[in-house]
């Protein structure tokens, strides 16, 4: 398997409490495996509060719904041994 790298990393984002916020990270190859999203070092799962998806095969997105003060912190995207934070 080719080594998947991060082509376009996460960007710092400010958002008001109660709003949704979306983070995007583009990788070099489609169908990347070993992908993980974290908020404050806690692994995130796809559920009603966190929407994790892939657009066009290479753009991985994380949407945090109705953020609160507890959601303040570092978002991390990891693919293989490459990471990007915001």
mmCIF file of C-alpha atoms in Angstrom:
data_model
loop_
_atom_site.group_PDB
_atom_site.id
_atom_site.type_symbol
_atom_site.label_atom_id
_atom_site.label_comp_id
_atom_site.label_asym_id
_atom_site.label_seq_id
_atom_site.Cartn_x
_atom_site.Cartn_y
_atom_site.Cartn_z
ATOM 1 C CA UNK A 1 0.000 0.000 0.000
ATOM 2 C CA UNK A 2 1.271 3.518 -0.764
ATOM 3 C CA UNK A 3 2.148 5.820 2.105
ATOM 4 C CA UNK A 4 -0.789 8.197 2.515
ATOM 5 C CA UNK A 5 0.275 11.748 3.365
ATOM 6 C CA UNK A 6 -1.598 14.903 4.303
ATOM 7 C CA UNK A 7 -1.847 17.266 1.326
ATOM 8 C CA UNK A 8 -3.894 20.026 2.972
ATOM 9 C CA UNK A 9 -4.021 20.207 6.758
ATOM 10 C CA UNK A 10 -6.498 21.479 9.323
ATOM 11 C CA UNK A 11 -7.069 25.188 9.897
ATOM 12 C CA UNK A 12 -7.657 26.909 13.235
ATOM 13 C CA UNK A 13 -11.303 27.892 13.568
ATOM 14 C CA UNK A 14 -13.261 30.087 15.977
ATOM 15 C CA UNK A 15 -16.961 29.405 16.392
ATOM 16 C CA UNK A 16 -19.769 30.614 18.653
ATOM 17 C CA UNK A 17 -21.288 28.331 21.262
ATOM 18 C CA UNK A 18 -24.251 26.421 19.855
ATOM 19 C CA UNK A 19 -22.977 26.553 16.261
ATOM 20 C CA UNK A 20 -21.603 23.709 14.141
ATOM 21 C CA UNK A 21 -17.964 23.699 13.029
ATOM 22 C CA UNK A 22 -16.365 21.653 10.239
ATOM 23 C CA UNK A 23 -12.715 20.664 9.898
ATOM 24 C CA UNK A 24 -11.274 19.334 6.617
ATOM 25 C CA UNK A 25 -8.074 17.509 5.830
ATOM 26 C CA UNK A 26 -7.060 16.349 2.341
ATOM 27 C CA UNK A 27 -4.922 13.245 1.929
ATOM 28 C CA UNK A 28 -2.835 12.056 -1.013
ATOM 29 C CA UNK A 29 -4.683 8.823 -1.836
ATOM 30 C CA UNK A 30 -8.318 7.724 -1.936
ATOM 31 C CA UNK A 31 -9.700 5.121 0.472
ATOM 32 C CA UNK A 32 -7.099 5.883 3.130
ATOM 33 C CA UNK A 33 -7.164 3.476 6.049
ATOM 34 C CA UNK A 34 -5.886 3.978 9.576
ATOM 35 C CA UNK A 35 -7.590 7.389 9.857
ATOM 36 C CA UNK A 36 -8.478 8.925 13.214
ATOM 37 C CA UNK A 37 -10.033 12.159 14.491
ATOM 38 C CA UNK A 38 -9.459 13.346 18.057
ATOM 39 C CA UNK A 39 -10.657 16.245 20.193
ATOM 40 C CA UNK A 40 -8.411 16.986 23.182
ATOM 41 C CA UNK A 41 -6.712 13.571 22.718
ATOM 42 C CA UNK A 42 -10.064 11.725 22.870
ATOM 43 C CA UNK A 43 -10.854 9.592 19.808
ATOM 44 C CA UNK A 44 -14.097 10.627 18.098
ATOM 45 C CA UNK A 45 -16.725 8.317 16.644
ATOM 46 C CA UNK A 46 -19.390 9.105 14.055
ATOM 47 C CA UNK A 47 -22.569 9.857 16.058
ATOM 48 C CA UNK A 48 -25.269 12.492 16.513
ATOM 49 C CA UNK A 49 -22.754 15.061 17.846
ATOM 50 C CA UNK A 50 -19.798 14.274 15.544
ATOM 51 C CA UNK A 51 -20.224 13.733 11.824
ATOM 52 C CA UNK A 52 -17.195 12.073 10.231
ATOM 53 C CA UNK A 53 -17.203 11.656 6.464
ATOM 54 C CA UNK A 54 -15.067 11.519 3.321
ATOM 55 C CA UNK A 55 -15.739 13.746 0.314
ATOM 56 C CA UNK A 56 -14.427 12.871 -3.168
ATOM 57 C CA UNK A 57 -12.370 10.033 -1.686
ATOM 58 C CA UNK A 58 -9.577 12.236 -0.362
ATOM 59 C CA UNK A 59 -11.120 15.005 1.760
ATOM 60 C CA UNK A 60 -11.833 13.817 5.287
ATOM 61 C CA UNK A 61 -14.261 15.986 7.243
ATOM 62 C CA UNK A 62 -15.266 16.270 10.874
ATOM 63 C CA UNK A 63 -18.316 18.320 11.851
ATOM 64 C CA UNK A 64 -18.859 19.024 15.547
ATOM 65 C CA UNK A 65 -22.536 19.809 16.127
ATOM 66 C CA UNK A 66 -23.783 22.484 18.541
ATOM 67 C CA UNK A 67 -20.404 23.073 20.175
ATOM 68 C CA UNK A 68 -20.118 24.054 23.835
ATOM 69 C CA UNK A 69 -17.312 25.434 25.993
ATOM 70 C CA UNK A 70 -16.291 21.827 26.717
ATOM 71 C CA UNK A 71 -15.429 21.404 23.018
ATOM 72 C CA UNK A 72 -12.649 24.020 23.175
ATOM 73 C CA UNK A 73 -9.284 22.438 22.471
ATOM 74 C CA UNK A 74 -7.120 20.804 19.879
ATOM 75 C CA UNK A 75 -8.615 18.822 17.014
ATOM 76 C CA UNK A 76 -6.236 16.228 15.569
ATOM 77 C CA UNK A 77 -6.477 14.340 12.287
ATOM 78 C CA UNK A 78 -4.179 11.338 11.875
ATOM 79 C CA UNK A 79 -3.561 9.108 8.883
ATOM 80 C CA UNK A 80 -0.859 6.493 9.371
ATOM 81 C CA UNK A 81 2.007 8.314 11.075
ATOM 82 C CA UNK A 82 1.074 11.769 9.705
ATOM 83 C CA UNK A 83 -0.922 14.237 11.805
ATOM 84 C CA UNK A 84 -2.459 17.691 11.472
ATOM 85 C CA UNK A 85 -3.851 19.784 14.351
ATOM 86 C CA UNK A 86 -5.964 22.909 14.749
#
